[in-house]
Amino acid sequence: MTARVLAQRTVPLLAIGIAAALLSFRPIYEPDLWWHLAQGREALSGHIVRTNLFSFTHPDYRQQFTPWLFDAVGYAAWRGAGGTGIQIVQAGLLALTFGLLYGACRLRASAWSAAAVLAIGFFILEPRAIPRPHLVSFAGVAACTFLIERASAQRSARPLLWGVPLVGLWSNLHVECVFGVLLLAIYSCAELVRPSALPRSEALRAVALAGICALATMANPYGWGLVAYLYENLSVPGVLAIAELQPPYLPAYRAFYVYLLAGALLLALQPRSLRLWEVLALVVFAAAGARYLRLTPLVLLTTAPMLAARLTALSAWGIDRRAILITASCAALAVSRVPVRMLITEVSVGTKAVAPPQFFSADAIAFIREAGLEGPVFNSHNLGGYLALHFYPEVRIFQDSRLQAYPPEHFRGIMAASRDQSEWDRLVSDVDWAVLSSPRPNQLS
């Protein structure tokens, strides 16, 4: 093996590893992590969570779906290596995502153009790079994109067969497996209507496989509950103004908007190479990201190969590839949500990184144990999962950030009582101790 070939293989792997590490080994504030770990503990003990068992206010309220397998893996990592274990799992999922996207790009584009697209992609993923099950969906959607590129390269639906076990496993890890199915459906149906990469007979097979993948979303303990959970999630903004269910805002999400503009421009410059499924994928997933900021990564994960291919084509027009790569890299640095130096200088490893003590106090946990406090507790919204992880079943919580684990009336009651002292007294009449932490004002703080 020549030094050139070795470099071509090792440099991308090294870059992927560094990118994943920078997004994983840093301080975070993520209240949802703790109830995922609490649910994972229950799953590993043989109990799949189906009701709001951590709560004293609504312990029997049904849970349509939980990402039980992700939660179980997360809790095992926590038990084995604490916060470092959580960071390792996150880094592994992000590395897998970058690796699959790079591989998908390379099936029809050069290495430098793949690097240019992923340079901006790094900063699209950065705001959402937190230890939650959507990391699995990053890798899952990237895997579907890779399968589509393989199918197009081979002019065969055969690679899409892997989508069935992929979606079946994924349905136990995160609800957004439905977006992988949606991408496969867009590709297969568009190829059937207007063939570009697949013969029509293969497109028919692809449509059938997309249908089987849709059925595979029920290969989890909750069955149809996964779809019901996703549908129910659409109603949350009508009750609470949750940040991740709002449109992406500037300047924090400028990388997303720059990517959309660049993508639209690249496709418009080369209309003869446009495929129907590419246009549909860009429009559908760009619209999803523009509506809900939690979905902003989807447009990158589904369109990176098509944009990389267009960048490669630009070099045939006489544009120097080094100029394209340097321009893309500088643009990526310019659209970063945080100062780039902070990604390098603020590296943090271990429990202190995932449980910053100013928000999640180990001293408070020790005091509760020493004082023998138990039973119903009034807690701030962000600490419900943290208390459930450390004290369930001796302690039952008032609320947490599993918004669909409580009836909407629960949160409406909290907001109404915050404006009426007598209502507040009635609301908390069953508790005589509290644990509070309010890092930022919101409707429930």
Coordinates of C-alpha atoms in Angstrom, one line a residue:
M1 CA 0.0 0.0 0.0
T2 CA 1.5 3.3 -1.1
A3 CA 1.7 6.3 1.3
R4 CA -0.8 8.1 -0.9
V5 CA -3.4 5.4 -0.6
L6 CA -2.8 5.1 3.1
A7 CA -3.4 8.8 3.5
Q8 CA -6.6 8.7 1.4
R9 CA -7.9 6.1 3.8
T10 CA -6.6 7.3 7.2
V11 CA -7.2 11.1 6.8
P12 CA -11.0 10.8 6.5
L13 CA -11.2 8.4 9.4
L14 CA -9.0 10.7 11.5
A15 CA -11.1 13.8 10.6
I16 CA -14.4 11.9 11.4
G17 CA -13.0 10.8 14.8
I18 CA -11.9 14.4 15.6
A19 CA -15.2 15.9 14.5
A20 CA -17.2 13.4 16.6
A21 CA -15.0 13.9 19.6
L22 CA -15.2 17.7 19.5
L23 CA -19.0 17.5 19.5
S24 CA -19.1 14.9 22.3
F25 CA -16.4 15.8 24.9
R26 CA -17.7 19.2 25.9
P27 CA -19.9 20.6 28.7
I28 CA -23.6 20.3 28.0
Y29 CA -26.9 21.0 29.8
E30 CA -29.4 18.3 28.9
P31 CA -32.2 17.6 31.5
D32 CA -33.7 14.9 29.3
L33 CA -30.7 12.7 29.7
W34 CA -31.7 11.7 33.2
W35 CA -35.1 10.4 32.6
H36 CA -33.7 8.4 29.6
L37 CA -31.3 6.8 32.0
A38 CA -34.0 6.2 34.6
Q39 CA -36.1 4.5 31.9
G40 CA -33.1 2.5 30.8
R41 CA -32.6 1.2 34.3
E42 CA -36.2 0.0 34.2
A43 CA -35.7 -1.6 30.8
L44 CA -32.6 -3.5 32.0
S45 CA -34.5 -4.8 35.0
G46 CA -37.0 -6.3 32.6
H47 CA -39.7 -3.6 32.8
I48 CA -40.5 -1.7 29.7
V49 CA -42.0 1.7 30.8
R50 CA -45.6 2.0 29.7
T51 CA -47.0 4.5 32.3
N52 CA -45.6 7.5 34.0
L53 CA -44.4 5.5 37.0
F54 CA -41.9 8.1 38.3
S55 CA -44.7 10.6 38.9
F56 CA -47.0 10.9 42.0
T57 CA -49.3 13.2 40.1
H58 CA -50.2 10.9 37.1
P59 CA -48.5 7.5 37.8
D60 CA -51.0 5.6 35.6
Y61 CA -50.9 8.0 32.6
R62 CA -50.0 5.9 29.5
Q63 CA -46.8 6.4 27.6
Q64 CA -47.4 5.6 23.9
F65 CA -43.7 5.0 23.2
T66 CA -40.3 5.2 24.7
P67 CA -36.9 4.7 23.1
W68 CA -36.3 1.8 25.4
L69 CA -33.3 0.3 23.7
F70 CA -31.4 3.6 23.5
D71 CA -32.3 4.2 27.1
A72 CA -31.0 0.8 28.1
V73 CA -27.7 1.2 26.3
G74 CA -27.3 4.7 27.8
Y75 CA -27.9 3.4 31.3
A76 CA -25.4 0.6 30.8
A77 CA -22.8 3.1 29.6
W78 CA -23.6 5.3 32.7
R79 CA -23.2 2.4 35.1
G80 CA -20.0 1.3 33.4
A81 CA -18.2 4.6 33.0
G82 CA -20.4 7.5 34.3
G83 CA -20.5 10.6 32.2
T84 CA -17.5 9.4 30.1
G85 CA -19.6 6.4 29.0
I86 CA -22.4 8.7 27.8
Q87 CA -19.8 10.8 25.9
I88 CA -18.3 7.7 24.3
V89 CA -21.7 6.5 23.1
Q90 CA -22.4 9.9 21.7
A91 CA -19.1 10.1 19.9
G92 CA -19.6 6.7 18.4
L93 CA -23.0 7.6 17.0
L94 CA -21.7 10.8 15.6
A95 CA -18.7 9.1 14.0
L96 CA -21.0 6.6 12.5
T97 CA -23.2 9.4 11.1
F98 CA -20.2 11.2 9.5
G99 CA -18.8 8.0 8.2
L100 CA -22.0 6.9 6.5
L101 CA -22.5 10.4 5.0
Y102 CA -18.9 10.5 3.7
G103 CA -19.3 7.0 2.2
A104 CA -22.6 8.0 0.6
C105 CA -21.0 11.2 -0.9
R106 CA -18.0 9.2 -2.2
L107 CA -20.2 6.9 -4.3
R108 CA -20.7 9.7 -6.8
A109 CA -18.4 12.6 -5.7
S110 CA -14.7 13.3 -5.0
A111 CA -13.2 13.2 -1.5
W112 CA -12.7 17.0 -1.5
S113 CA -16.3 17.8 -2.4
A114 CA -17.5 15.4 0.3
A115 CA -15.2 17.2 2.8
A116 CA -16.6 20.6 1.7
V117 CA -20.2 19.6 2.3
L118 CA -19.5 17.9 5.6
A119 CA -17.5 20.9 6.8
I120 CA -20.7 22.9 6.8
G121 CA -22.7 19.9 7.9
F122 CA -20.6 19.8 11.1
F123 CA -22.1 23.1 12.2
I124 CA -25.6 22.0 11.2
L125 CA -25.3 19.0 13.6
E126 CA -23.5 20.9 16.3
P127 CA -26.6 22.5 18.1
R128 CA -28.3 19.1 18.2
A129 CA -25.2 17.1 19.2
I130 CA -26.5 16.2 22.7
P131 CA -26.9 12.7 24.3
R132 CA -30.4 12.0 23.3
P133 CA -31.9 9.2 21.0
H134 CA -32.1 11.5 18.0
L135 CA -28.4 10.7 17.6
V136 CA -29.5 7.3 16.5
S137 CA -31.7 8.8 13.9
F138 CA -28.8 10.9 12.6
A139 CA -27.0 7.6 11.9
G140 CA -30.2 5.9 10.7
V141 CA -31.1 8.6 8.1
A142 CA -27.5 8.7 7.0
A143 CA -27.6 4.9 6.5
C144 CA -30.8 5.2 4.4
T145 CA -29.0 7.8 2.3
F146 CA -26.1 5.5 1.8
L147 CA -28.4 2.6 0.8
I148 CA -30.1 4.9 -1.8
E149 CA -26.8 5.9 -3.2
R150 CA -25.8 2.3 -3.5
A151 CA -29.0 1.4 -5.1
S152 CA -28.6 4.2 -7.7
A153 CA -25.0 3.2 -8.4
Q154 CA -26.0 -0.4 -9.0
R155 CA -29.2 0.4 -10.7
S156 CA -30.9 -2.1 -8.5
A157 CA -33.2 -2.1 -5.5
R158 CA -31.3 -4.9 -3.8
P159 CA -29.3 -2.6 -1.4
L160 CA -32.6 -1.3 -0.1
L161 CA -33.3 -4.7 1.4
W162 CA -31.0 -3.7 4.3
G163 CA -33.6 -1.0 5.1
V164 CA -36.0 -3.5 6.6
P165 CA -33.8 -4.7 9.5
L166 CA -32.4 -1.2 9.8
V167 CA -35.8 0.3 10.4
G168 CA -36.9 -2.6 12.6
L169 CA -34.0 -2.1 15.0
W170 CA -34.3 1.7 14.7
S171 CA -37.9 1.6 15.8
N172 CA -36.7 0.4 19.3
L173 CA -34.2 3.3 19.5
H174 CA -36.1 6.4 18.4
V175 CA -39.4 7.5 17.0
E176 CA -37.8 9.3 14.0
C177 CA -37.3 6.0 12.2
V178 CA -40.3 7.2 10.3
F179 CA -38.1 9.8 8.5
G180 CA -35.9 7.0 7.2
V181 CA -39.0 5.3 5.8
L182 CA -40.2 8.7 4.3
L183 CA -36.8 9.1 2.5
L184 CA -37.0 5.6 1.1
A185 CA -40.6 6.2 0.0
I186 CA -39.7 9.5 -1.7
Y187 CA -36.8 7.8 -3.6
S188 CA -38.7 4.7 -4.7
C189 CA -41.9 6.5 -5.7
A190 CA -40.1 9.2 -7.6
E191 CA -38.0 6.6 -9.4
L192 CA -41.3 4.8 -10.3
V193 CA -42.9 8.0 -11.7
R194 CA -39.8 9.4 -13.4
P195 CA -36.9 6.8 -13.6
S196 CA -33.4 8.2 -13.4
A197 CA -31.3 5.7 -11.5
L198 CA -33.5 2.6 -11.4
P199 CA -35.3 0.8 -14.2
R200 CA -39.1 0.8 -13.6
S201 CA -39.1 -2.8 -12.6
E202 CA -36.5 -2.1 -9.9
A203 CA -38.4 1.0 -8.8
L204 CA -41.4 -1.2 -8.2
R205 CA -39.3 -3.5 -6.0
A206 CA -38.1 -0.4 -4.2
V207 CA -41.6 0.8 -3.6
A208 CA -42.5 -2.6 -2.1
L209 CA -39.4 -2.5 0.1
A210 CA -40.4 1.0 1.4
G211 CA -43.8 -0.4 2.3
I212 CA -42.2 -3.3 4.2
C213 CA -40.0 -0.8 6.0
A214 CA -43.1 1.1 7.0
L215 CA -44.4 -2.1 8.6
A216 CA -41.0 -2.6 10.3
T217 CA -41.7 0.6 12.4
M218 CA -44.0 -1.6 14.5
A219 CA -41.2 -4.1 15.4
N220 CA -41.0 -2.8 18.9
P221 CA -42.9 -3.4 22.2
Y222 CA -45.2 -0.5 21.5
G223 CA -46.3 -1.4 18.0
W224 CA -48.6 1.4 16.7
G225 CA -47.8 3.4 19.7
L226 CA -44.7 4.8 17.9
V227 CA -46.9 6.4 15.2
A228 CA -49.4 7.6 17.9
Y229 CA -46.6 9.1 19.9
L230 CA -45.3 11.0 16.8
Y231 CA -48.7 12.3 16.0
E232 CA -49.3 13.3 19.6
N233 CA -46.0 15.2 19.6
L234 CA -47.4 17.6 17.0
S235 CA -49.9 18.9 19.6
V236 CA -47.2 19.8 22.2
P237 CA -46.7 23.4 20.8
G238 CA -50.4 24.0 21.4
V239 CA -49.7 23.5 25.1
L240 CA -46.2 24.6 25.7
A241 CA -43.7 26.8 23.7
I242 CA -40.9 24.2 23.6
A243 CA -37.8 25.5 22.0
E244 CA -37.0 22.5 19.8
L245 CA -40.5 22.6 18.3
Q246 CA -40.1 26.2 17.2
P247 CA -38.6 27.3 13.8
P248 CA -34.8 27.6 13.7
Y249 CA -33.8 31.1 14.6
L250 CA -30.9 33.4 13.6
P251 CA -28.0 33.6 14.2
A252 CA -27.9 30.3 16.0
Y253 CA -29.1 28.3 13.1
R254 CA -27.5 30.2 10.2
A255 CA -25.5 27.1 9.1
F256 CA -28.8 25.5 8.3
Y257 CA -30.0 28.4 6.2
V258 CA -26.6 28.8 4.4
Y259 CA -26.8 25.1 3.5
L260 CA -30.3 25.5 2.1
L261 CA -29.2 28.5 0.0
A262 CA -26.1 26.7 -1.3
G263 CA -28.0 23.6 -2.0
A264 CA -30.7 25.3 -4.0
L265 CA -28.1 27.3 -5.9
L266 CA -26.0 24.2 -6.8
L267 CA -29.1 22.3 -8.0
A268 CA -30.3 25.3 -10.0
L269 CA -26.9 25.7 -11.7
Q270 CA -27.1 22.1 -13.1
P271 CA -30.7 21.5 -14.0
R272 CA -30.0 18.8 -16.5
S273 CA -28.6 16.5 -13.8
L274 CA -31.6 17.0 -11.5
R275 CA -33.5 13.9 -10.4
L276 CA -37.1 14.1 -9.2
W277 CA -36.4 12.3 -5.9
E278 CA -33.5 14.8 -5.2
V279 CA -35.8 17.8 -5.6
L280 CA -38.5 16.2 -3.4
A281 CA -36.0 15.2 -0.7
L282 CA -34.6 18.7 -0.6
V283 CA -38.0 20.4 -0.4
V284 CA -39.5 18.0 2.1
F285 CA -36.7 17.9 4.6
A286 CA -35.8 21.5 4.2
A287 CA -39.4 22.4 5.0
A288 CA -39.4 20.0 8.0
G289 CA -36.2 21.7 9.3
A290 CA -37.6 25.2 8.7
R291 CA -40.7 24.3 10.7
Y292 CA -39.0 22.6 13.7
L293 CA -35.5 23.3 14.7
R294 CA -35.0 19.8 16.1
L295 CA -35.3 18.5 12.5
T296 CA -32.7 20.9 10.9
P297 CA -30.1 18.0 10.5
L298 CA -32.4 16.0 8.3
V299 CA -31.7 18.1 5.2
L300 CA -28.0 17.5 5.5
L301 CA -28.4 13.8 6.2
T302 CA -30.6 13.3 3.1
T303 CA -29.0 15.7 0.5
A304 CA -25.3 15.7 1.3
P305 CA -24.4 13.3 -1.6
M306 CA -26.3 15.2 -4.2
L307 CA -24.6 18.5 -3.2
A308 CA -21.2 16.9 -3.2
A309 CA -21.8 15.5 -6.7
R310 CA -22.7 19.1 -7.9
L311 CA -19.5 20.5 -6.3
T312 CA -17.4 17.8 -8.1
A313 CA -19.1 18.8 -11.4
L314 CA -18.1 22.5 -10.8
S315 CA -14.5 21.5 -11.1
A316 CA -15.2 20.3 -14.7
W317 CA -16.2 23.9 -15.4
G318 CA -12.6 25.0 -14.7
I319 CA -13.2 26.1 -11.1
D320 CA -10.2 25.1 -8.9
R321 CA -11.3 22.4 -6.4
R322 CA -8.9 23.8 -3.8
A323 CA -10.7 27.2 -4.1
I324 CA -14.1 25.4 -3.6
L325 CA -12.9 23.5 -0.6
I326 CA -11.2 26.5 1.1
T327 CA -14.3 28.7 0.4
A328 CA -16.6 26.0 1.9
S329 CA -14.4 25.6 4.9
C330 CA -14.2 29.3 5.6
A331 CA -18.0 29.6 5.2
A332 CA -18.4 26.7 7.7
L333 CA -16.3 28.5 10.3
A334 CA -18.2 31.7 9.7
V335 CA -21.6 30.2 10.3
S336 CA -20.6 28.4 13.6
R337 CA -23.1 29.0 16.4
V338 CA -20.4 29.2 19.0
P339 CA -16.9 30.6 18.7
V340 CA -14.9 27.8 17.0
R341 CA -12.1 28.1 19.6
M342 CA -14.5 27.0 22.3
L343 CA -14.9 23.7 20.6
I344 CA -11.2 23.1 21.1
T345 CA -10.4 24.9 24.3
E346 CA -13.5 23.8 26.3
V347 CA -13.0 20.1 26.1
S348 CA -14.6 18.4 29.1
V349 CA -14.7 14.7 30.0
G350 CA -16.7 12.8 32.6
T351 CA -19.7 13.3 34.8
K352 CA -19.0 17.0 35.3
A353 CA -19.4 17.6 31.6
V354 CA -22.9 15.9 31.3
A355 CA -24.1 16.9 34.8
P356 CA -22.8 20.5 35.4
P357 CA -22.9 21.0 39.2
Q358 CA -24.4 24.4 39.0
F359 CA -27.6 22.8 37.6
F360 CA -27.4 19.2 38.9
S361 CA -26.1 19.3 42.4
A362 CA -24.4 16.2 43.9
D363 CA -24.6 18.0 47.2
A364 CA -28.3 18.1 47.0
I365 CA -28.5 14.4 46.2
A366 CA -26.3 13.7 49.2
F367 CA -28.4 15.9 51.5
I368 CA -31.6 14.1 50.4
R369 CA -30.1 10.8 51.3
E370 CA -28.7 11.9 54.6
A371 CA -32.0 13.5 55.6
G372 CA -33.9 10.5 54.6
L373 CA -36.3 12.5 52.5
E374 CA -38.8 10.5 50.5
G375 CA -42.4 10.4 49.1
P376 CA -43.8 13.1 46.8
V377 CA -41.5 16.0 46.0
F378 CA -42.1 19.3 44.2
N379 CA -39.4 19.7 41.7
S380 CA -38.6 22.1 38.9
H381 CA -39.2 20.9 35.4
N382 CA -35.6 20.2 34.6
L383 CA -34.8 18.1 37.7
G384 CA -37.6 15.5 37.4
G385 CA -35.5 12.9 35.5
Y386 CA -32.4 13.6 37.7
L387 CA -34.4 12.8 40.8
A388 CA -36.1 9.8 39.2
L389 CA -32.7 8.3 38.3
H390 CA -31.3 8.8 41.9
F391 CA -34.3 8.1 44.1
Y392 CA -37.1 6.2 42.4
P393 CA -39.2 4.4 43.8
E394 CA -38.7 6.0 47.3
V395 CA -39.3 9.5 45.8
R396 CA -42.0 10.3 43.3
I397 CA -41.7 13.5 41.2
F398 CA -44.1 16.3 40.4
Q399 CA -43.1 16.9 36.8
D400 CA -40.3 16.3 34.3
S401 CA -39.5 17.1 30.7
R402 CA -41.3 14.0 29.3
L403 CA -44.0 16.2 28.0
Q404 CA -46.1 13.4 26.6
A405 CA -45.9 11.4 29.8
Y406 CA -48.4 13.8 31.5
P407 CA -51.9 14.9 30.3
P408 CA -51.9 18.5 28.9
E409 CA -54.0 19.6 31.8
H410 CA -51.1 19.0 34.1
F411 CA -48.9 21.7 32.5
R412 CA -51.9 24.0 31.9
G413 CA -52.6 23.7 35.6
I414 CA -49.0 24.7 36.6
M415 CA -49.1 27.8 34.4
A416 CA -52.5 28.8 35.7
A417 CA -51.5 28.3 39.3
S418 CA -48.4 30.4 38.9
R419 CA -50.7 33.4 38.5
D420 CA -53.0 32.5 41.5
Q421 CA -51.6 31.9 45.0
S422 CA -54.7 29.9 46.2
E423 CA -54.5 27.7 43.1
W424 CA -50.8 27.2 43.7
D425 CA -51.4 26.2 47.3
R426 CA -53.9 23.6 46.1
L427 CA -51.5 22.4 43.5
V428 CA -48.7 21.6 45.9
S429 CA -50.8 20.6 48.9
D430 CA -49.6 17.0 48.8
V431 CA -45.9 17.8 49.1
D432 CA -43.8 19.2 51.9
W433 CA -40.3 19.4 50.4
A434 CA -38.9 20.6 47.1
V435 CA -35.8 20.5 44.9
L436 CA -35.5 23.4 42.5
S437 CA -33.1 24.6 39.8
S438 CA -34.0 27.2 37.2
P439 CA -31.2 27.9 34.8
R440 CA -33.4 29.8 32.3
P441 CA -36.9 31.3 32.4
N442 CA -39.7 29.5 30.7
Q443 CA -43.4 28.8 31.1
L444 CA -42.7 26.2 33.8
S445 CA -40.0 28.0 35.8

